[in-house]
Amino acid sequence: MFLAVFSPKGSGEVSPDATLMQQLLRRDVGAFEELYERHSRIVYSLVLRILRQGSTAEEVVQDVFLQLWRNSAQYDLSRPFVPWLLTLARNRALDQLRLKSERQRRREEQTEQFPQIASAAPEYEQALDEKRRAERVRLLIGSLPIAQKKAIELAYFEGLSHSEIAASLKEPLGTVKSWIRSGLLRLKESLRATS
Amino acid sequence: MDSQWLAAFKGKFTGNIVNSNDQFRELIEAYAIGSLDAPERAQLEAHLASGCDDCEKALQEARWLVSQLAYLAPNAEPSDMLKGRLLQTVRAEAAGSAARRQVVGGAGIPSWLWAGVAALLLFSLYSAWIAHKMHDEVAYLQQQAKIEQAERERLEAELGAAKTQAHEAMIWSDPKSKKIMLRPKDPKMPDLEAMWHPDMGLVVRGWKVPSPGEKRMLQLWLIPKAGGKPMPSMTLWPDANGKFSAMVENPPDTMSDTQALAITEEPIGGSPQPTSAPMWVGGVS
Ligand SMILES: [Zn+2]
């Protein structure tokens, strides 16, 4: 069944980002600048939301883009670039946020130098451009009950675990678990819907 | 499994079919967002390590899905300074790695190519200081020179060709600039002139220079002292009358570290290292 859900982009079709990443291997500064122009806003927005402090956020964004530049050979060109970049940026920002805490050690166990990310984007990724997909994400999560939305934000932007979220929101653990899962499944439905 | 596959293919399922035998499937989304507490996480990781394809594929999609939550962050714009800092670092590393490739890799410049440089230098050791009054705009332009390369490029585009010409003219006329004559290897070619100002940069000018070959252009190189490899610099393109005037605002090396300037013909866009013999050479210090 996953053949249907996950299909690599049409054979031979290379995304502009993958092309730019290839050019980074040849130390192409222009390609780096273009990648930065294309994605620095969303990366910075995400990191700033996590860290809430402009100068620290810029340091993390700088680290993320330098990692792209210095370790571009480690990036698997067949993987969807933007989700991968966003995962890398989130991991870095959460590391910064939770320096030396238990949460940090826990996360490190599952974080490699480059993050794990889908080896192919779901085919419905192409149904919406980035802007419309962003609108869809905001709309759907915004439509959830406030406590459920809060639980998802605490997990994603603060890096909290189920039990930490339950304690923070004073809600039963089982409720928190089902909120996070059902919220993400609803998001998937929303992004899959073609209209 | 076949019926599930067909159903998914027809779009009736949502890709998260839960196998009743697989209680791990419902941990996948939380694992992807990172919110599983330690015991559940350890159990799921053991299960994934056992090679459950369904869970592995579901995890890939869940990771993609979780990454989309980034769009919940309010839109924010990083400062121009960040871009400037990054580009400065990246440019320096690109130049460094090009130089390392020349030293380390077998693809370096053949030594015979540059052997002629020393000989040509004997003919070209000529330099002079020209006294001239400082222009009012020098202070402004010196301040500009400190701003990162990217910011500078953007400003320069806005300032336009007139300002660039003014900058070049200032370098050309400033008493601190050093004049460097570049002598051609081919006696039928004209001499070129360069002016190097320690703060404002380097200007190279030529007249009656024939057009380079198709898809070729001229490129300037800085040849360091102490046997270093040539540092790539700007590319040059004569106009229809064979005239050009071009400026490097921040040469990669200081004048005192540079033995000579050289110009070669390179493919459009320039090269990280020379691919042809120098056509002009001028001694600096
Ligand atoms: Zn499983």
Short mmCIF file of C-alpha atoms and ligand atoms in Angstrom, two decimals:
data_model
loop_
_atom_site.label_atom_id
_atom_site.label_comp_id
_atom_site.label_asym_id
_atom_site.label_seq_id
_atom_site.Cartn_x
_atom_site.Cartn_y
_atom_site.Cartn_z
CA MET A 1 0.00 0.00 0.00
CA PHE A 2 2.86 2.37 0.61
CA LEU A 3 3.73 2.20 -3.01
CA ALA A 4 0.59 4.21 -3.47
CA VAL A 5 1.20 6.61 -0.62
CA PHE A 6 4.89 7.12 -1.11
CA SER A 7 6.00 7.56 -4.63
CA PRO A 8 9.30 9.22 -5.32
CA LYS A 9 8.98 12.20 -7.58
CA GLY A 10 8.70 11.28 -11.23
CA SER A 11 11.84 9.47 -12.26
CA GLY A 12 14.54 11.82 -13.41
CA GLU A 13 12.78 14.84 -11.98
CA VAL A 14 15.13 16.71 -9.68
CA SER A 15 13.85 19.45 -7.41
CA PRO A 16 15.49 22.89 -7.61
CA ASP A 17 16.69 22.44 -4.04
CA ALA A 18 18.34 19.12 -4.82
CA THR A 19 20.08 20.76 -7.77
CA LEU A 20 21.33 23.57 -5.54
CA MET A 21 22.54 21.04 -2.96
CA GLN A 22 24.47 19.28 -5.71
CA GLN A 23 26.09 22.59 -6.60
CA LEU A 24 27.13 23.02 -2.97
CA LEU A 25 29.29 19.94 -3.38
CA ARG A 26 31.27 21.99 -5.87
CA ARG A 27 31.58 24.81 -3.32
CA ASP A 28 29.23 27.01 -5.34
CA VAL A 29 28.65 30.14 -3.25
CA GLY A 30 25.89 31.33 -5.57
CA ALA A 31 23.93 28.12 -4.99
CA PHE A 32 24.34 28.58 -1.26
CA GLU A 33 23.03 32.12 -1.48
CA GLU A 34 20.01 30.93 -3.45
CA LEU A 35 19.22 28.21 -0.90
CA TYR A 36 19.45 30.83 1.80
CA GLU A 37 17.16 33.20 -0.09
CA ARG A 38 14.63 30.44 -0.65
CA HIS A 39 14.43 29.07 2.87
CA SER A 40 15.97 31.39 5.47
CA ARG A 41 12.61 32.98 6.34
CA ILE A 42 10.81 29.79 7.34
CA VAL A 43 13.91 28.42 9.08
CA TYR A 44 14.33 31.63 11.04
CA SER A 45 10.62 31.85 11.87
CA LEU A 46 10.68 28.30 13.24
CA VAL A 47 13.86 28.77 15.28
CA LEU A 48 12.67 32.11 16.64
CA ARG A 49 9.36 30.56 17.70
CA ILE A 50 11.25 27.89 19.63
CA LEU A 51 13.90 30.14 21.18
CA ARG A 52 11.95 33.42 21.37
CA GLN A 53 15.16 35.40 21.28
CA GLY A 54 16.32 37.01 18.04
CA SER A 55 20.09 36.94 18.51
CA THR A 56 20.19 33.31 19.70
CA ALA A 57 17.84 32.37 16.89
CA GLU A 58 20.19 33.95 14.35
CA GLU A 59 23.12 32.01 15.78
CA VAL A 60 21.22 28.76 15.39
CA VAL A 61 20.11 29.64 11.85
CA GLN A 62 23.72 30.44 11.02
CA ASP A 63 24.78 27.02 12.37
CA VAL A 64 22.09 25.29 10.34
CA PHE A 65 23.09 26.92 7.06
CA LEU A 66 26.79 26.41 7.73
CA GLN A 67 26.06 22.75 8.36
CA LEU A 68 24.36 22.64 4.95
CA TRP A 69 27.41 24.19 3.39
CA ARG A 70 30.02 22.15 5.20
CA ASN A 71 28.29 18.77 5.19
CA SER A 72 26.33 18.93 1.96
CA ALA A 73 27.85 15.61 0.94
CA GLN A 74 25.94 13.92 3.74
CA TYR A 75 22.58 15.06 2.41
CA ASP A 76 20.73 12.38 0.47
CA LEU A 77 19.56 14.14 -2.67
CA SER A 78 16.56 11.85 -3.06
CA ARG A 79 15.02 13.07 0.19
CA PRO A 80 12.55 15.95 0.38
CA PHE A 81 14.72 18.96 1.11
CA VAL A 82 12.55 21.46 2.96
CA PRO A 83 11.11 18.97 5.50
CA TRP A 84 14.64 17.78 6.09
CA LEU A 85 15.94 21.32 6.58
CA LEU A 86 13.09 22.15 8.94
CA THR A 87 13.76 19.00 10.96
CA LEU A 88 17.43 19.89 11.21
CA ALA A 89 16.58 23.44 12.30
CA ARG A 90 14.06 22.28 14.88
CA ASN A 91 16.53 19.78 16.36
CA ARG A 92 19.21 22.44 16.62
CA ALA A 93 16.86 24.94 18.21
CA LEU A 94 15.53 22.41 20.73
CA ASP A 95 19.10 21.41 21.57
CA GLN A 96 19.83 25.05 22.27
CA LEU A 97 16.65 25.41 24.31
CA ARG A 98 17.25 22.35 26.43
CA LEU A 99 20.98 22.52 26.80
CA LYS A 100 22.19 19.98 29.36
CA SER A 101 18.72 19.03 30.51
CA GLU A 102 17.36 15.52 30.71
CA ARG A 103 15.26 16.23 27.68
CA GLN A 104 18.36 17.15 25.76
CA ARG A 105 20.08 13.87 26.60
CA ARG A 106 16.96 11.98 25.68
CA ARG A 107 16.72 13.72 22.35
CA GLU A 108 20.37 13.25 21.59
CA GLU A 109 19.91 9.52 21.73
CA GLN A 110 17.63 9.71 18.75
CA THR A 111 19.29 12.59 16.93
CA GLU A 112 22.06 11.97 14.50
CA GLN A 113 24.16 14.70 13.06
CA PHE A 114 21.70 14.96 10.23
CA PRO A 115 18.11 14.28 11.15
CA GLN A 116 16.01 11.33 10.16
CA ILE A 117 13.46 12.32 7.59
CA ALA A 118 11.20 10.61 5.13
CA SER A 119 13.10 9.08 2.24
CA ALA A 120 10.40 10.36 -0.08
CA ALA A 121 7.69 12.93 0.31
CA PRO A 122 4.14 11.65 0.27
CA GLU A 123 2.77 12.19 -3.20
CA TYR A 124 0.23 14.67 -1.91
CA GLU A 125 3.10 17.03 -1.09
CA GLN A 126 2.99 18.15 -4.68
CA ALA A 127 -0.74 18.85 -4.65
CA LEU A 128 -0.16 22.12 -2.80
CA ASP A 129 2.63 24.64 -3.13
CA GLU A 130 4.51 25.60 0.03
CA LYS A 131 2.44 28.71 0.66
CA ARG A 132 -0.90 26.95 0.38
CA ARG A 133 0.35 24.03 2.44
CA ALA A 134 1.43 26.47 5.16
CA GLU A 135 -2.04 28.04 5.11
CA ARG A 136 -3.62 24.60 5.34
CA VAL A 137 -1.45 23.69 8.35
CA ARG A 138 -2.35 26.91 10.17
CA LEU A 139 -6.03 26.57 9.39
CA LEU A 140 -6.28 22.96 10.53
CA ILE A 141 -4.28 23.28 13.74
CA GLY A 142 -6.07 26.56 14.45
CA SER A 143 -9.40 24.78 14.18
CA LEU A 144 -8.52 22.27 16.91
CA PRO A 145 -9.77 22.79 20.47
CA ILE A 146 -7.42 25.16 22.27
CA ALA A 147 -6.03 22.55 24.68
CA GLN A 148 -5.32 20.11 21.86
CA LYS A 149 -3.59 22.81 19.84
CA LYS A 150 -1.56 23.73 22.93
CA ALA A 151 -0.52 20.10 23.44
CA ILE A 152 0.76 19.88 19.87
CA GLU A 153 2.63 23.16 20.21
CA LEU A 154 4.24 22.08 23.47
CA ALA A 155 5.41 18.88 21.80
CA TYR A 156 6.66 20.52 18.62
CA PHE A 157 7.99 23.91 19.73
CA GLU A 158 9.02 23.12 23.31
CA GLY A 159 10.08 19.51 22.84
CA LEU A 160 7.99 18.28 25.79
CA SER A 161 7.07 14.63 26.32
CA HIS A 162 3.54 13.31 26.84
CA SER A 163 3.90 13.26 30.62
CA GLU A 164 5.41 16.74 30.68
CA ILE A 165 2.56 18.05 28.55
CA ALA A 166 0.00 16.31 30.76
CA ALA A 167 1.55 17.94 33.82
CA SER A 168 1.74 21.32 32.14
CA LEU A 169 -1.87 21.28 30.95
CA LYS A 170 -3.20 19.36 33.97
CA GLU A 171 -4.85 16.83 31.68
CA PRO A 172 -4.81 13.01 31.83
CA LEU A 173 -1.87 11.37 30.07
CA GLY A 174 -4.14 9.30 27.83
CA THR A 175 -5.95 12.43 26.67
CA VAL A 176 -2.68 14.11 25.74
CA LYS A 177 -1.56 11.05 23.78
CA SER A 178 -4.74 10.90 21.77
CA TRP A 179 -4.78 14.67 21.18
CA ILE A 180 -1.34 14.64 19.62
CA ARG A 181 -1.98 11.61 17.48
CA SER A 182 -5.45 12.61 16.32
CA GLY A 183 -4.30 16.17 15.65
CA LEU A 184 -1.53 14.93 13.38
CA LEU A 185 -3.85 12.46 11.63
CA ARG A 186 -6.35 15.25 11.00
CA LEU A 187 -3.55 17.39 9.61
CA LYS A 188 -2.62 14.57 7.25
CA GLU A 189 -6.23 14.31 6.07
CA SER A 190 -6.31 18.03 5.46
CA LEU A 191 -3.09 18.02 3.45
CA ARG A 192 -4.22 15.02 1.42
CA ALA A 193 -7.52 16.62 0.46
CA THR A 194 -7.04 17.96 -3.03
CA SER A 195 -9.37 20.92 -2.78
CA MET B 1 -2.24 -7.23 2.48
CA ASP B 2 -3.25 -7.31 -1.17
CA SER B 3 -6.70 -5.99 -0.47
CA GLN B 4 -5.25 -3.24 1.69
CA TRP B 5 -2.83 -2.31 -0.99
CA LEU B 6 -5.58 -2.12 -3.58
CA ALA B 7 -7.75 -0.08 -1.28
CA ALA B 8 -4.97 2.38 -0.60
CA PHE B 9 -4.28 2.56 -4.30
CA LYS B 10 -7.86 3.57 -4.89
CA GLY B 11 -7.48 6.27 -2.28
CA LYS B 12 -10.04 4.85 0.11
CA PHE B 13 -7.61 4.47 2.94
CA THR B 14 -5.60 7.24 4.46
CA GLY B 15 -2.29 5.52 4.67
CA ASN B 16 -2.59 4.82 8.38
CA ILE B 17 -4.27 1.44 8.32
CA VAL B 18 -3.80 -0.07 11.75
CA ASN B 19 -2.91 -3.67 11.75
CA SER B 20 -4.79 -5.09 14.71
CA ASN B 21 -1.71 -7.15 15.58
CA ASP B 22 0.52 -4.09 15.66
CA GLN B 23 -0.10 -1.92 18.71
CA PHE B 24 3.09 -0.02 17.90
CA ARG B 25 1.49 1.62 14.93
CA GLU B 26 -0.30 4.11 17.16
CA LEU B 27 2.95 5.33 18.72
CA ILE B 28 4.43 6.41 15.41
CA GLU B 29 3.13 10.00 15.26
CA ALA B 30 4.22 10.73 18.82
CA TYR B 31 7.61 9.18 18.12
CA ALA B 32 8.02 11.40 15.06
CA ILE B 33 7.22 14.58 17.02
CA GLY B 34 9.46 13.36 19.85
CA SER B 35 6.87 13.31 22.64
CA LEU B 36 6.98 9.62 23.62
CA ASP B 37 8.12 9.04 27.16
CA ALA B 38 11.17 6.85 27.58
CA PRO B 39 9.60 3.41 28.16
CA GLU B 40 7.28 3.61 25.15
CA ARG B 41 10.03 5.04 23.04
CA ALA B 42 12.37 2.18 23.93
CA GLN B 43 9.68 -0.38 23.08
CA LEU B 44 8.93 1.22 19.74
CA GLU B 45 12.60 1.50 18.84
CA ALA B 46 13.08 -2.18 19.60
CA HIS B 47 10.09 -2.94 17.40
CA LEU B 48 11.43 -0.79 14.57
CA ALA B 49 14.80 -2.44 14.92
CA SER B 50 13.09 -5.78 14.44
CA GLY B 51 12.29 -4.64 10.91
CA CYS B 52 8.58 -3.86 10.84
CA ASP B 53 8.08 -2.40 7.39
CA ASP B 54 4.64 -0.98 8.06
CA CYS B 55 5.84 0.99 11.06
CA GLU B 56 8.97 2.15 9.25
CA LYS B 57 6.98 3.49 6.31
CA ALA B 58 4.41 5.09 8.59
CA LEU B 59 7.26 6.74 10.49
CA GLN B 60 8.63 8.26 7.32
CA GLU B 61 5.32 9.84 6.49
CA ALA B 62 4.83 10.98 10.10
CA ARG B 63 8.23 12.68 10.07
CA TRP B 64 7.30 14.52 6.93
CA LEU B 65 3.99 15.51 8.50
CA VAL B 66 5.60 16.74 11.72
CA SER B 67 8.01 18.91 9.72
CA GLN B 68 4.99 20.77 8.34
CA LEU B 69 4.18 22.08 11.83
CA ALA B 70 6.99 24.58 11.28
CA TYR B 71 4.45 26.65 9.34
CA LEU B 72 2.66 27.36 12.61
CA ALA B 73 5.51 29.67 13.57
CA PRO B 74 4.69 33.36 13.04
CA ASN B 75 6.47 34.79 10.00
CA ALA B 76 9.75 36.44 10.88
CA GLU B 77 12.60 37.81 8.85
CA PRO B 78 16.29 37.32 9.74
CA SER B 79 18.51 40.40 9.59
CA ASP B 80 20.60 41.26 6.55
CA MET B 81 23.63 41.02 8.82
CA LEU B 82 23.06 37.29 9.23
CA LYS B 83 23.15 36.76 5.49
CA GLY B 84 26.25 38.92 5.25
CA ARG B 85 28.04 36.95 7.96
CA LEU B 86 27.12 33.64 6.38
CA LEU B 87 28.21 34.63 2.90
CA GLN B 88 31.48 36.00 4.22
CA THR B 89 32.23 32.71 5.96
CA VAL B 90 31.16 30.63 3.00
CA ARG B 91 33.18 32.66 0.52
CA ALA B 92 36.27 32.40 2.67
CA GLU B 93 35.83 28.64 2.99
CA ALA B 94 35.20 28.26 -0.73
CA ALA B 95 38.43 30.13 -1.51
CA GLY B 96 40.26 28.08 1.11
CA SER B 97 39.03 24.76 -0.18
CA ALA B 98 39.90 25.76 -3.75
CA ALA B 99 43.42 26.49 -2.57
CA ARG B 100 43.58 23.20 -0.63
CA ARG B 101 42.38 21.28 -3.67
CA GLN B 102 45.24 22.75 -5.62
CA VAL B 103 47.75 21.67 -3.01
CA VAL B 104 46.28 18.29 -2.16
CA GLY B 105 44.69 17.10 -5.37
CA GLY B 106 46.57 15.93 -8.41
CA ALA B 107 44.52 18.42 -10.41
CA GLY B 108 46.68 21.34 -9.35
CA ILE B 109 48.36 23.67 -11.77
CA PRO B 110 51.25 22.13 -13.60
CA SER B 111 54.41 23.78 -12.38
CA TRP B 112 55.55 24.50 -15.91
CA LEU B 113 52.52 26.70 -16.40
CA TRP B 114 53.72 29.16 -13.81
CA ALA B 115 57.41 28.79 -14.44
CA GLY B 116 57.21 31.60 -16.97
CA VAL B 117 55.84 33.97 -14.40
CA ALA B 118 59.20 34.63 -12.81
CA ALA B 119 60.76 35.45 -16.14
CA LEU B 120 57.97 37.78 -17.10
CA LEU B 121 58.31 39.55 -13.77
CA LEU B 122 61.75 40.77 -14.73
CA PHE B 123 60.16 42.84 -17.49
CA SER B 124 57.31 44.13 -15.47
CA LEU B 125 58.77 45.42 -12.23
CA TYR B 126 57.54 48.94 -12.56
CA SER B 127 55.51 50.82 -10.06
CA ALA B 128 54.78 54.39 -9.15
CA TRP B 129 52.90 56.41 -6.63
CA ILE B 130 50.59 59.09 -7.90
CA ALA B 131 49.81 62.04 -5.70
CA HIS B 132 46.30 63.26 -5.73
CA LYS B 133 43.79 64.91 -3.51
CA MET B 134 41.46 62.75 -1.45
CA HIS B 135 37.94 62.90 -2.59
CA ASP B 136 35.13 63.76 -0.14
CA GLU B 137 33.55 60.39 -0.66
CA VAL B 138 36.55 58.36 0.46
CA ALA B 139 35.35 58.15 4.05
CA TYR B 140 31.95 56.99 2.94
CA LEU B 141 33.38 54.35 0.65
CA GLN B 142 35.83 53.10 3.24
CA GLN B 143 32.91 52.54 5.56
CA GLN B 144 31.17 50.65 2.77
CA ALA B 145 34.19 48.43 2.38
CA LYS B 146 33.71 47.11 5.88
CA ILE B 147 30.17 45.90 5.29
CA GLU B 148 29.87 42.28 4.34
CA GLN B 149 30.21 41.32 0.73
CA ALA B 150 26.54 40.52 0.23
CA GLU B 151 25.31 43.76 1.66
CA ARG B 152 27.88 45.53 -0.42
CA GLU B 153 26.75 43.85 -3.60
CA ARG B 154 23.18 44.86 -2.93
CA LEU B 155 24.12 48.45 -2.20
CA GLU B 156 26.35 48.62 -5.19
CA ALA B 157 23.58 47.49 -7.44
CA GLU B 158 21.47 50.32 -6.07
CA LEU B 159 24.20 52.87 -6.24
CA GLY B 160 24.68 51.98 -9.85
CA ALA B 161 27.43 52.21 -12.33
CA ALA B 162 28.11 55.88 -11.61
CA LYS B 163 29.16 55.18 -8.04
CA THR B 164 31.28 52.23 -9.11
CA GLN B 165 33.03 54.46 -11.59
CA ALA B 166 33.54 57.05 -8.87
CA HIS B 167 35.05 54.40 -6.61
CA GLU B 168 37.32 53.19 -9.36
CA ALA B 169 38.28 56.75 -10.15
CA MET B 170 39.19 57.31 -6.51
CA ILE B 171 41.35 54.22 -6.37
CA TRP B 172 42.91 55.32 -9.61
CA SER B 173 43.76 58.77 -8.29
CA ASP B 174 44.42 58.18 -4.60
CA PRO B 175 48.04 58.78 -3.50
CA LYS B 176 48.00 55.58 -1.46
CA SER B 177 47.32 53.51 -4.58
CA LYS B 178 50.15 51.60 -6.17
CA LYS B 179 50.37 51.36 -9.92
CA ILE B 180 51.09 47.97 -11.43
CA MET B 181 51.84 47.45 -15.11
CA LEU B 182 50.78 44.12 -16.55
CA ARG B 183 52.96 43.12 -19.50
CA PRO B 184 51.57 40.81 -22.18
CA LYS B 185 53.20 37.55 -23.03
CA ASP B 186 52.18 38.12 -26.64
CA PRO B 187 53.92 41.33 -27.83
CA LYS B 188 50.96 42.08 -30.13
CA MET B 189 48.73 42.50 -27.06
CA PRO B 190 48.48 45.85 -25.25
CA ASP B 191 49.82 46.54 -21.77
CA LEU B 192 47.23 46.59 -18.97
CA GLU B 193 47.31 48.81 -15.92
CA ALA B 194 46.25 48.12 -12.36
CA MET B 195 45.96 50.38 -9.31
CA TRP B 196 45.92 48.82 -5.87
CA HIS B 197 44.76 50.85 -2.88
CA PRO B 198 45.41 49.18 0.50
CA ASP B 199 41.90 49.99 1.77
CA MET B 200 39.70 50.63 -1.23
CA GLY B 201 40.67 47.76 -3.49
CA LEU B 202 42.17 47.00 -6.82
CA VAL B 203 41.25 48.33 -10.26
CA VAL B 204 42.43 46.78 -13.51
CA ARG B 205 42.04 48.59 -16.82
CA GLY B 206 42.75 47.71 -20.40
CA TRP B 207 42.38 49.30 -23.84
CA LYS B 208 42.31 47.69 -27.29
CA VAL B 209 42.15 44.25 -25.74
CA PRO B 210 40.84 41.67 -28.23
CA SER B 211 37.72 39.75 -27.21
CA PRO B 212 38.44 36.39 -25.61
CA GLY B 213 37.33 33.29 -27.51
CA GLU B 214 33.74 32.10 -27.59
CA LYS B 215 32.40 31.29 -24.11
CA ARG B 216 35.64 32.56 -22.62
CA MET B 217 36.53 35.52 -20.47
CA LEU B 218 39.60 36.97 -18.79
CA GLN B 219 40.27 36.29 -15.13
CA LEU B 220 42.58 38.00 -12.68
CA TRP B 221 44.81 35.99 -10.31
CA LEU B 222 46.78 37.08 -7.29
CA ILE B 223 50.04 35.22 -6.99
CA PRO B 224 51.15 35.05 -3.36
CA LYS B 225 54.72 35.24 -2.24
CA ALA B 226 56.51 32.22 -0.83
CA GLY B 227 55.48 29.93 -3.65
CA GLY B 228 51.77 29.94 -2.89
CA LYS B 229 49.17 28.98 -5.45
CA PRO B 230 47.36 31.67 -7.48
CA MET B 231 44.26 33.05 -5.75
CA PRO B 232 41.25 33.44 -8.07
CA SER B 233 39.95 36.98 -8.40
CA MET B 234 37.50 38.84 -10.63
CA THR B 235 36.60 38.06 -14.20
CA LEU B 236 37.02 40.68 -16.92
CA TRP B 237 35.23 41.33 -20.18
CA PRO B 238 36.42 43.91 -22.72
CA ASP B 239 33.69 45.94 -24.49
CA ALA B 240 33.30 46.27 -28.26
CA ASN B 241 36.23 48.73 -28.33
CA GLY B 242 38.42 46.37 -26.35
CA LYS B 243 38.12 48.53 -23.24
CA PHE B 244 37.49 47.35 -19.72
CA SER B 245 37.79 48.72 -16.22
CA ALA B 246 37.02 46.46 -13.29
CA MET B 247 37.45 46.64 -9.56
CA VAL B 248 38.00 44.16 -6.73
CA GLU B 249 37.08 45.90 -3.50
CA ASN B 250 38.57 43.36 -1.15
CA PRO B 251 41.38 41.38 -2.74
CA PRO B 252 41.86 38.08 -0.88
CA ASP B 253 45.43 38.98 0.02
CA THR B 254 47.17 42.13 1.09
CA MET B 255 49.53 43.85 -1.26
CA SER B 256 52.58 42.90 0.78
CA ASP B 257 51.66 39.20 0.59
CA THR B 258 51.22 39.35 -3.15
CA GLN B 259 54.08 38.86 -5.53
CA ALA B 260 52.29 39.48 -8.80
CA LEU B 261 49.02 39.84 -10.68
CA ALA B 262 48.32 37.59 -13.62
CA ILE B 263 45.49 37.35 -16.15
CA THR B 264 44.45 34.21 -17.95
CA GLU B 265 41.65 33.29 -20.33
CA GLU B 266 39.03 31.09 -18.64
CA PRO B 267 35.59 29.64 -19.36
CA ILE B 268 32.65 31.99 -18.74
CA GLY B 269 32.07 32.34 -15.02
CA GLY B 270 35.72 32.00 -14.14
CA SER B 271 37.69 29.11 -12.63
CA PRO B 272 38.84 28.22 -9.13
CA GLN B 273 42.31 27.69 -10.53
CA PRO B 274 43.93 28.74 -13.81
CA THR B 275 43.32 26.43 -16.76
CA SER B 276 45.55 28.25 -19.22
CA ALA B 277 48.90 30.00 -19.28
CA PRO B 278 48.99 33.62 -18.09
CA MET B 279 48.53 36.19 -20.86
CA TRP B 280 49.58 39.18 -18.72
CA VAL B 281 51.73 39.39 -15.60
CA GLY B 282 52.61 42.33 -13.39
CA GLY B 283 54.89 42.45 -10.34
CA VAL B 284 53.37 43.90 -7.19
CA SER B 285 56.03 43.93 -4.50
ZN ZN C 1 5.07 -2.38 13.43
#
